Amino acid sequence: MTRPAARHASPAGSLAAFLAAAERAHGPLDVLVNNAGVMPNGPFLDLAEETTRLMVEVNLMGVVTGMRLALPGMVERRRGHVVNVASLAGKVPLQGLAVYNATRFAVVGLTAATRLEMAPHGVSVTAVLPSAVDTALASGLDMRPLPKVSPDQVAAAVESSVTSRTGEISVPRYVGVLAGAARVTPAPVRDALRRVVRDDRALRTDSAERAAYHARIEDEAR
């Protein structure tokens, strides 16, 4: 298959084929991990429409598609587990990441609601909420005071969810506690803290590494 043909293949069709191949090789699907995301940053009004749509398609619709394909079989067998890898950005709004925030907030809500729907069928759904992950997604981006976590830490959280079936798992766990505390902190105090820690860094793309990531994402969006 040529590169252009691969680019224009249906994402849903590709995923359905992958899941079918996995079941032929290993038997019925017991666990699905939805893990995909793109995170271009910058002022909301500067974000191209094509890039906005790509974020929604990958970050939200990719999760929806995976769940729609995997859940019917799990419900029929009355067992299964779905892990949606979202982000702490699904709980904490950040300047310069407005649309990314929107997609991750959506995944957190989707996970919580479907978890309730699936429980009577013996199927569990977990949201894993990492801080900034040390991959290309956050390359060249200063997210302090949020810590960067390794892919191995995220993988460990995914693995632990298969046993615990917890509704949400933050990585590292303490950032979830901080996010909860922030929600009940009075707005003037919260805003003052944001200014102190300079939470507006994601408004700028000021490194060659970050610019290269943006160029790749914009190419995909086009």
PDB file of C-alpha atoms in Angstrom:
ATOM      1  CA  MET A   1       0.000   0.000   0.000  1.00  0.00           C
ATOM      2  CA  THR A   2       1.350   3.420  -0.896  1.00  0.00           C
ATOM      3  CA  ARG A   3       1.713   6.162   1.688  1.00  0.00           C
ATOM      4  CA  PRO A   4      -1.131   8.322   0.269  1.00  0.00           C
ATOM      5  CA  ALA A   5      -3.526   5.335   0.310  1.00  0.00           C
ATOM      6  CA  ALA A   6      -2.634   4.607   3.937  1.00  0.00           C
ATOM      7  CA  ARG A   7      -3.282   8.208   4.880  1.00  0.00           C
ATOM      8  CA  HIS A   8      -6.781   8.170   3.403  1.00  0.00           C
ATOM      9  CA  ALA A   9      -7.813   4.764   4.780  1.00  0.00           C
ATOM     10  CA  SER A  10     -10.814   4.867   7.102  1.00  0.00           C
ATOM     11  CA  PRO A  11      -9.596   5.042  10.718  1.00  0.00           C
ATOM     12  CA  ALA A  12     -12.652   3.076  11.879  1.00  0.00           C
ATOM     13  CA  GLY A  13     -12.111   0.445   9.189  1.00  0.00           C
ATOM     14  CA  SER A  14      -8.433   0.160  10.052  1.00  0.00           C
ATOM     15  CA  LEU A  15      -9.163  -0.266  13.763  1.00  0.00           C
ATOM     16  CA  ALA A  16     -11.933  -2.782  13.104  1.00  0.00           C
ATOM     17  CA  ALA A  17      -9.537  -4.834  10.979  1.00  0.00           C
ATOM     18  CA  PHE A  18      -6.881  -4.668  13.686  1.00  0.00           C
ATOM     19  CA  LEU A  19      -9.282  -5.825  16.413  1.00  0.00           C
ATOM     20  CA  ALA A  20     -10.552  -8.652  14.201  1.00  0.00           C
ATOM     21  CA  ALA A  21      -6.985  -9.807  13.555  1.00  0.00           C
ATOM     22  CA  ALA A  22      -6.197  -9.641  17.287  1.00  0.00           C
ATOM     23  CA  GLU A  23      -9.226 -11.787  18.110  1.00  0.00           C
ATOM     24  CA  ARG A  24      -8.333 -14.340  15.442  1.00  0.00           C
ATOM     25  CA  ALA A  25      -4.848 -14.624  16.906  1.00  0.00           C
ATOM     26  CA  HIS A  26      -5.615 -14.446  20.632  1.00  0.00           C
ATOM     27  CA  GLY A  27      -9.309 -15.069  21.187  1.00  0.00           C
ATOM     28  CA  PRO A  28     -12.079 -12.744  22.428  1.00  0.00           C
ATOM     29  CA  LEU A  29     -11.026  -9.236  23.395  1.00  0.00           C
ATOM     30  CA  ASP A  30     -10.807  -8.800  27.168  1.00  0.00           C
ATOM     31  CA  VAL A  31      -9.067  -5.397  27.381  1.00  0.00           C
ATOM     32  CA  LEU A  32      -9.005  -2.405  25.049  1.00  0.00           C
ATOM     33  CA  VAL A  33      -6.573   0.468  25.608  1.00  0.00           C
ATOM     34  CA  ASN A  34      -7.506   3.657  23.751  1.00  0.00           C
ATOM     35  CA  ASN A  35      -4.242   5.582  23.596  1.00  0.00           C
ATOM     36  CA  ALA A  36      -3.824   8.248  20.954  1.00  0.00           C
ATOM     37  CA  GLY A  37      -3.487  11.995  21.011  1.00  0.00           C
ATOM     38  CA  VAL A  38      -2.147  15.125  19.372  1.00  0.00           C
ATOM     39  CA  MET A  39      -1.442  18.333  21.291  1.00  0.00           C
ATOM     40  CA  PRO A  40      -0.572  21.412  19.232  1.00  0.00           C
ATOM     41  CA  ASN A  41      -0.418  24.430  21.499  1.00  0.00           C
ATOM     42  CA  GLY A  42      -0.893  28.148  21.050  1.00  0.00           C
ATOM     43  CA  PRO A  43      -3.571  30.842  21.392  1.00  0.00           C
ATOM     44  CA  PHE A  44      -7.087  29.557  20.682  1.00  0.00           C
ATOM     45  CA  LEU A  45      -7.772  32.184  18.002  1.00  0.00           C
ATOM     46  CA  ASP A  46      -4.570  31.301  16.150  1.00  0.00           C
ATOM     47  CA  LEU A  47      -5.370  27.594  15.832  1.00  0.00           C
ATOM     48  CA  ALA A  48      -6.242  26.575  12.268  1.00  0.00           C
ATOM     49  CA  GLU A  49      -9.626  24.932  11.761  1.00  0.00           C
ATOM     50  CA  GLU A  50      -7.974  21.889  10.179  1.00  0.00           C
ATOM     51  CA  THR A  51      -5.791  21.406  13.250  1.00  0.00           C
ATOM     52  CA  THR A  52      -8.786  21.812  15.541  1.00  0.00           C
ATOM     53  CA  ARG A  53     -10.690  19.133  13.637  1.00  0.00           C
ATOM     54  CA  LEU A  54      -7.697  16.787  13.743  1.00  0.00           C
ATOM     55  CA  MET A  55      -7.541  17.083  17.542  1.00  0.00           C
ATOM     56  CA  VAL A  56     -11.242  16.303  17.855  1.00  0.00           C
ATOM     57  CA  GLU A  57     -10.981  13.366  15.447  1.00  0.00           C
ATOM     58  CA  VAL A  58      -7.928  11.808  17.102  1.00  0.00           C
ATOM     59  CA  ASN A  59      -8.343  12.701  20.769  1.00  0.00           C
ATOM     60  CA  LEU A  60     -12.106  12.242  21.082  1.00  0.00           C
ATOM     61  CA  MET A  61     -13.500  10.369  18.098  1.00  0.00           C
ATOM     62  CA  GLY A  62     -10.634   7.862  18.196  1.00  0.00           C
ATOM     63  CA  VAL A  63     -11.759   6.902  21.712  1.00  0.00           C
ATOM     64  CA  VAL A  64     -15.438   6.826  20.719  1.00  0.00           C
ATOM     65  CA  THR A  65     -14.662   4.609  17.735  1.00  0.00           C
ATOM     66  CA  GLY A  66     -12.583   2.162  19.759  1.00  0.00           C
ATOM     67  CA  MET A  67     -15.317   1.836  22.370  1.00  0.00           C
ATOM     68  CA  ARG A  68     -18.084   1.370  19.805  1.00  0.00           C
ATOM     69  CA  LEU A  69     -16.109  -1.440  18.172  1.00  0.00           C
ATOM     70  CA  ALA A  70     -15.027  -3.243  21.344  1.00  0.00           C
ATOM     71  CA  LEU A  71     -17.919  -2.845  23.777  1.00  0.00           C
ATOM     72  CA  PRO A  72     -20.647  -4.868  21.994  1.00  0.00           C
ATOM     73  CA  GLY A  73     -18.609  -8.085  22.215  1.00  0.00           C
ATOM     74  CA  MET A  74     -17.681  -7.385  25.838  1.00  0.00           C
ATOM     75  CA  VAL A  75     -21.331  -6.755  26.740  1.00  0.00           C
ATOM     76  CA  GLU A  76     -22.373  -9.964  25.007  1.00  0.00           C
ATOM     77  CA  ARG A  77     -19.747 -11.960  26.943  1.00  0.00           C
ATOM     78  CA  ARG A  78     -20.502  -9.993  30.130  1.00  0.00           C
ATOM     79  CA  ARG A  79     -16.863  -9.296  30.796  1.00  0.00           C
ATOM     80  CA  GLY A  80     -14.206  -6.830  29.635  1.00  0.00           C
ATOM     81  CA  HIS A  81     -12.300  -3.690  30.485  1.00  0.00           C
ATOM     82  CA  VAL A  82     -11.689  -0.478  28.540  1.00  0.00           C
ATOM     83  CA  VAL A  83      -8.917   1.971  29.399  1.00  0.00           C
ATOM     84  CA  ASN A  84      -9.150   5.471  27.950  1.00  0.00           C
ATOM     85  CA  VAL A  85      -5.815   7.263  28.245  1.00  0.00           C
ATOM     86  CA  ALA A  86      -6.857  10.902  28.593  1.00  0.00           C
ATOM     87  CA  SER A  87      -4.829  13.531  30.423  1.00  0.00           C
ATOM     88  CA  LEU A  88      -4.718  15.668  33.526  1.00  0.00           C
ATOM     89  CA  ALA A  89      -5.737  18.328  30.979  1.00  0.00           C
ATOM     90  CA  GLY A  90      -9.133  16.640  31.197  1.00  0.00           C
ATOM     91  CA  LYS A  91      -9.420  18.156  34.673  1.00  0.00           C
ATOM     92  CA  VAL A  92      -7.208  21.263  34.626  1.00  0.00           C
ATOM     93  CA  PRO A  93      -7.685  24.039  32.023  1.00  0.00           C
ATOM     94  CA  LEU A  94      -4.451  25.478  30.660  1.00  0.00           C
ATOM     95  CA  GLN A  95      -3.872  28.583  28.569  1.00  0.00           C
ATOM     96  CA  GLY A  96      -2.623  27.670  25.118  1.00  0.00           C
ATOM     97  CA  LEU A  97      -4.280  24.238  25.177  1.00  0.00           C
ATOM     98  CA  ALA A  98      -7.962  25.168  24.929  1.00  0.00           C
ATOM     99  CA  VAL A  99      -9.008  22.653  22.259  1.00  0.00           C
ATOM    100  CA  TYR A 100      -6.775  19.937  23.699  1.00  0.00           C
ATOM    101  CA  ASN A 101      -8.443  20.628  27.057  1.00  0.00           C
ATOM    102  CA  ALA A 102     -11.850  20.348  25.409  1.00  0.00           C
ATOM    103  CA  THR A 103     -11.100  16.950  23.883  1.00  0.00           C
ATOM    104  CA  ARG A 104      -9.642  15.548  27.109  1.00  0.00           C
ATOM    105  CA  PHE A 105     -12.491  16.910  29.263  1.00  0.00           C
ATOM    106  CA  ALA A 106     -14.806  15.155  26.801  1.00  0.00           C
ATOM    107  CA  VAL A 107     -12.990  11.837  27.185  1.00  0.00           C
ATOM    108  CA  VAL A 108     -13.154  12.094  30.982  1.00  0.00           C
ATOM    109  CA  GLY A 109     -16.916  12.706  30.787  1.00  0.00           C
ATOM    110  CA  LEU A 110     -17.407   9.963  28.214  1.00  0.00           C
ATOM    111  CA  THR A 111     -15.529   7.512  30.409  1.00  0.00           C
ATOM    112  CA  ALA A 112     -17.510   8.386  33.536  1.00  0.00           C
ATOM    113  CA  ALA A 113     -20.882   8.064  31.797  1.00  0.00           C
ATOM    114  CA  THR A 114     -20.145   4.837  29.916  1.00  0.00           C
ATOM    115  CA  ARG A 115     -18.675   3.357  33.098  1.00  0.00           C
ATOM    116  CA  LEU A 116     -22.133   3.716  34.665  1.00  0.00           C
ATOM    117  CA  GLU A 117     -23.846   2.225  31.602  1.00  0.00           C
ATOM    118  CA  MET A 118     -21.494  -0.722  31.311  1.00  0.00           C
ATOM    119  CA  ALA A 119     -21.395  -1.722  34.994  1.00  0.00           C
ATOM    120  CA  PRO A 120     -24.597  -3.821  34.868  1.00  0.00           C
ATOM    121  CA  HIS A 121     -23.079  -5.786  31.979  1.00  0.00           C
ATOM    122  CA  GLY A 122     -19.908  -6.780  33.826  1.00  0.00           C
ATOM    123  CA  VAL A 123     -17.739  -4.372  31.810  1.00  0.00           C
ATOM    124  CA  SER A 124     -15.567  -1.692  33.433  1.00  0.00           C
ATOM    125  CA  VAL A 125     -14.198   1.556  31.984  1.00  0.00           C
ATOM    126  CA  THR A 126     -11.223   3.493  33.400  1.00  0.00           C
ATOM    127  CA  ALA A 127      -9.760   6.898  32.560  1.00  0.00           C
ATOM    128  CA  VAL A 128      -5.992   7.232  33.012  1.00  0.00           C
ATOM    129  CA  LEU A 129      -4.986  10.865  33.487  1.00  0.00           C
ATOM    130  CA  PRO A 130      -1.251  11.465  33.042  1.00  0.00           C
ATOM    131  CA  SER A 131       0.481  14.740  33.580  1.00  0.00           C
ATOM    132  CA  ALA A 132       2.648  15.848  30.626  1.00  0.00           C
ATOM    133  CA  VAL A 133       4.119  12.674  29.110  1.00  0.00           C
ATOM    134  CA  ASP A 134       7.756  12.742  28.028  1.00  0.00           C
ATOM    135  CA  THR A 135       7.100  11.911  24.368  1.00  0.00           C
ATOM    136  CA  ALA A 136       6.793  13.936  21.165  1.00  0.00           C
ATOM    137  CA  LEU A 137       3.379  15.087  22.418  1.00  0.00           C
ATOM    138  CA  ALA A 138       5.000  17.439  24.947  1.00  0.00           C
ATOM    139  CA  SER A 139       8.351  17.880  23.220  1.00  0.00           C
ATOM    140  CA  GLY A 140       9.913  21.297  23.698  1.00  0.00           C
ATOM    141  CA  LEU A 141       7.030  22.404  25.914  1.00  0.00           C
ATOM    142  CA  ASP A 142       7.640  23.657  29.452  1.00  0.00           C
ATOM    143  CA  MET A 143       4.685  22.462  31.526  1.00  0.00           C
ATOM    144  CA  ARG A 144       6.010  23.368  34.985  1.00  0.00           C
ATOM    145  CA  PRO A 145       4.841  23.068  37.703  1.00  0.00           C
ATOM    146  CA  LEU A 146       3.232  19.934  36.237  1.00  0.00           C
ATOM    147  CA  PRO A 147       5.754  17.083  36.261  1.00  0.00           C
ATOM    148  CA  LYS A 148       6.652  15.170  33.128  1.00  0.00           C
ATOM    149  CA  VAL A 149       6.045  11.436  33.417  1.00  0.00           C
ATOM    150  CA  SER A 150       7.505   8.565  31.441  1.00  0.00           C
ATOM    151  CA  PRO A 151       5.539   6.262  29.111  1.00  0.00           C
ATOM    152  CA  ASP A 152       6.442   3.415  31.496  1.00  0.00           C
ATOM    153  CA  GLN A 153       4.621   5.186  34.333  1.00  0.00           C
ATOM    154  CA  VAL A 154       1.519   5.517  32.178  1.00  0.00           C
ATOM    155  CA  ALA A 155       1.772   1.858  31.129  1.00  0.00           C
ATOM    156  CA  ALA A 156       1.988   0.809  34.783  1.00  0.00           C
ATOM    157  CA  ALA A 157      -1.208   2.738  35.537  1.00  0.00           C
ATOM    158  CA  VAL A 158      -2.978   1.082  32.607  1.00  0.00           C
ATOM    159  CA  GLU A 159      -1.852  -2.340  33.817  1.00  0.00           C
ATOM    160  CA  SER A 160      -2.963  -1.665  37.393  1.00  0.00           C
ATOM    161  CA  SER A 161      -6.420  -0.625  36.189  1.00  0.00           C
ATOM    162  CA  VAL A 162      -7.018  -4.120  34.807  1.00  0.00           C
ATOM    163  CA  THR A 163      -6.914  -5.414  38.380  1.00  0.00           C
ATOM    164  CA  SER A 164      -8.383  -2.475  40.307  1.00  0.00           C
ATOM    165  CA  ARG A 165     -11.023  -1.414  37.746  1.00  0.00           C
ATOM    166  CA  THR A 166     -10.789   2.063  39.306  1.00  0.00           C
ATOM    167  CA  GLY A 167     -12.776   4.790  37.567  1.00  0.00           C
ATOM    168  CA  GLU A 168      -9.862   7.256  37.316  1.00  0.00           C
ATOM    169  CA  ILE A 169      -6.130   6.937  37.842  1.00  0.00           C
ATOM    170  CA  SER A 170      -3.884  10.016  37.826  1.00  0.00           C
ATOM    171  CA  VAL A 171      -0.197   9.703  36.910  1.00  0.00           C
ATOM    172  CA  PRO A 172       1.490  10.514  39.214  1.00  0.00           C
ATOM    173  CA  ARG A 173      -1.332   9.967  41.672  1.00  0.00           C
ATOM    174  CA  TYR A 174      -0.717  13.151  43.674  1.00  0.00           C
ATOM    175  CA  VAL A 175      -1.553  15.399  40.713  1.00  0.00           C
ATOM    176  CA  GLY A 176      -5.111  14.127  40.864  1.00  0.00           C
ATOM    177  CA  VAL A 177      -5.317  15.268  44.473  1.00  0.00           C
ATOM    178  CA  LEU A 178      -3.966  18.694  43.496  1.00  0.00           C
ATOM    179  CA  ALA A 179      -6.460  18.967  40.634  1.00  0.00           C
ATOM    180  CA  GLY A 180      -9.295  18.195  43.035  1.00  0.00           C
ATOM    181  CA  ALA A 181      -8.059  20.796  45.495  1.00  0.00           C
ATOM    182  CA  ALA A 182      -7.806  23.386  42.720  1.00  0.00           C
ATOM    183  CA  ARG A 183     -11.480  22.920  41.839  1.00  0.00           C
ATOM    184  CA  VAL A 184     -12.591  23.958  45.328  1.00  0.00           C
ATOM    185  CA  THR A 185     -10.063  26.795  45.725  1.00  0.00           C
ATOM    186  CA  PRO A 186     -11.642  30.270  45.451  1.00  0.00           C
ATOM    187  CA  ALA A 187     -11.134  31.707  41.963  1.00  0.00           C
ATOM    188  CA  PRO A 188      -9.082  34.781  43.049  1.00  0.00           C
ATOM    189  CA  VAL A 189      -6.629  32.533  44.919  1.00  0.00           C
ATOM    190  CA  ARG A 190      -6.470  30.088  42.044  1.00  0.00           C
ATOM    191  CA  ASP A 191      -5.834  32.859  39.519  1.00  0.00           C
ATOM    192  CA  ALA A 192      -3.078  34.342  41.681  1.00  0.00           C
ATOM    193  CA  LEU A 193      -1.380  30.947  41.904  1.00  0.00           C
ATOM    194  CA  ARG A 194      -1.579  30.577  38.139  1.00  0.00           C
ATOM    195  CA  ARG A 195       0.238  33.881  37.697  1.00  0.00           C
ATOM    196  CA  VAL A 196       2.927  32.855  40.182  1.00  0.00           C
ATOM    197  CA  VAL A 197       3.643  29.576  38.402  1.00  0.00           C
ATOM    198  CA  ARG A 198       3.309  31.219  34.955  1.00  0.00           C
ATOM    199  CA  ASP A 199       0.705  28.848  33.594  1.00  0.00           C
ATOM    200  CA  ASP A 200       0.672  30.682  30.239  1.00  0.00           C
ATOM    201  CA  ARG A 201       3.801  28.994  28.834  1.00  0.00           C
ATOM    202  CA  ALA A 202       1.766  26.854  26.421  1.00  0.00           C
ATOM    203  CA  LEU A 203       0.629  30.003  24.614  1.00  0.00           C
ATOM    204  CA  ARG A 204       4.035  30.113  22.923  1.00  0.00           C
ATOM    205  CA  THR A 205       5.921  27.768  20.621  1.00  0.00           C
ATOM    206  CA  ASP A 206       9.430  28.988  21.270  1.00  0.00           C
ATOM    207  CA  SER A 207      11.721  26.045  20.589  1.00  0.00           C
ATOM    208  CA  ALA A 208      12.875  24.292  17.430  1.00  0.00           C
ATOM    209  CA  GLU A 209      11.717  20.964  18.858  1.00  0.00           C
ATOM    210  CA  ARG A 210       8.202  22.253  19.435  1.00  0.00           C
ATOM    211  CA  ALA A 211       8.095  23.931  16.027  1.00  0.00           C
ATOM    212  CA  ALA A 212       9.003  20.615  14.397  1.00  0.00           C
ATOM    213  CA  TYR A 213       6.156  18.876  16.224  1.00  0.00           C
ATOM    214  CA  HIS A 214       3.715  21.560  15.058  1.00  0.00           C
ATOM    215  CA  ALA A 215       4.893  21.160  11.471  1.00  0.00           C
ATOM    216  CA  ARG A 216       4.209  17.411  11.587  1.00  0.00           C
ATOM    217  CA  ILE A 217       0.746  17.906  13.051  1.00  0.00           C
ATOM    218  CA  GLU A 218      -0.172  20.626  10.553  1.00  0.00           C
ATOM    219  CA  ASP A 219       0.960  18.370   7.711  1.00  0.00           C
ATOM    220  CA  GLU A 220      -1.325  15.612   8.998  1.00  0.00           C
ATOM    221  CA  ALA A 221      -4.202  18.072   9.400  1.00  0.00           C
ATOM    222  CA  ARG A 222      -3.891  19.144   5.769  1.00  0.00           C
TER     223      ARG A 222
END
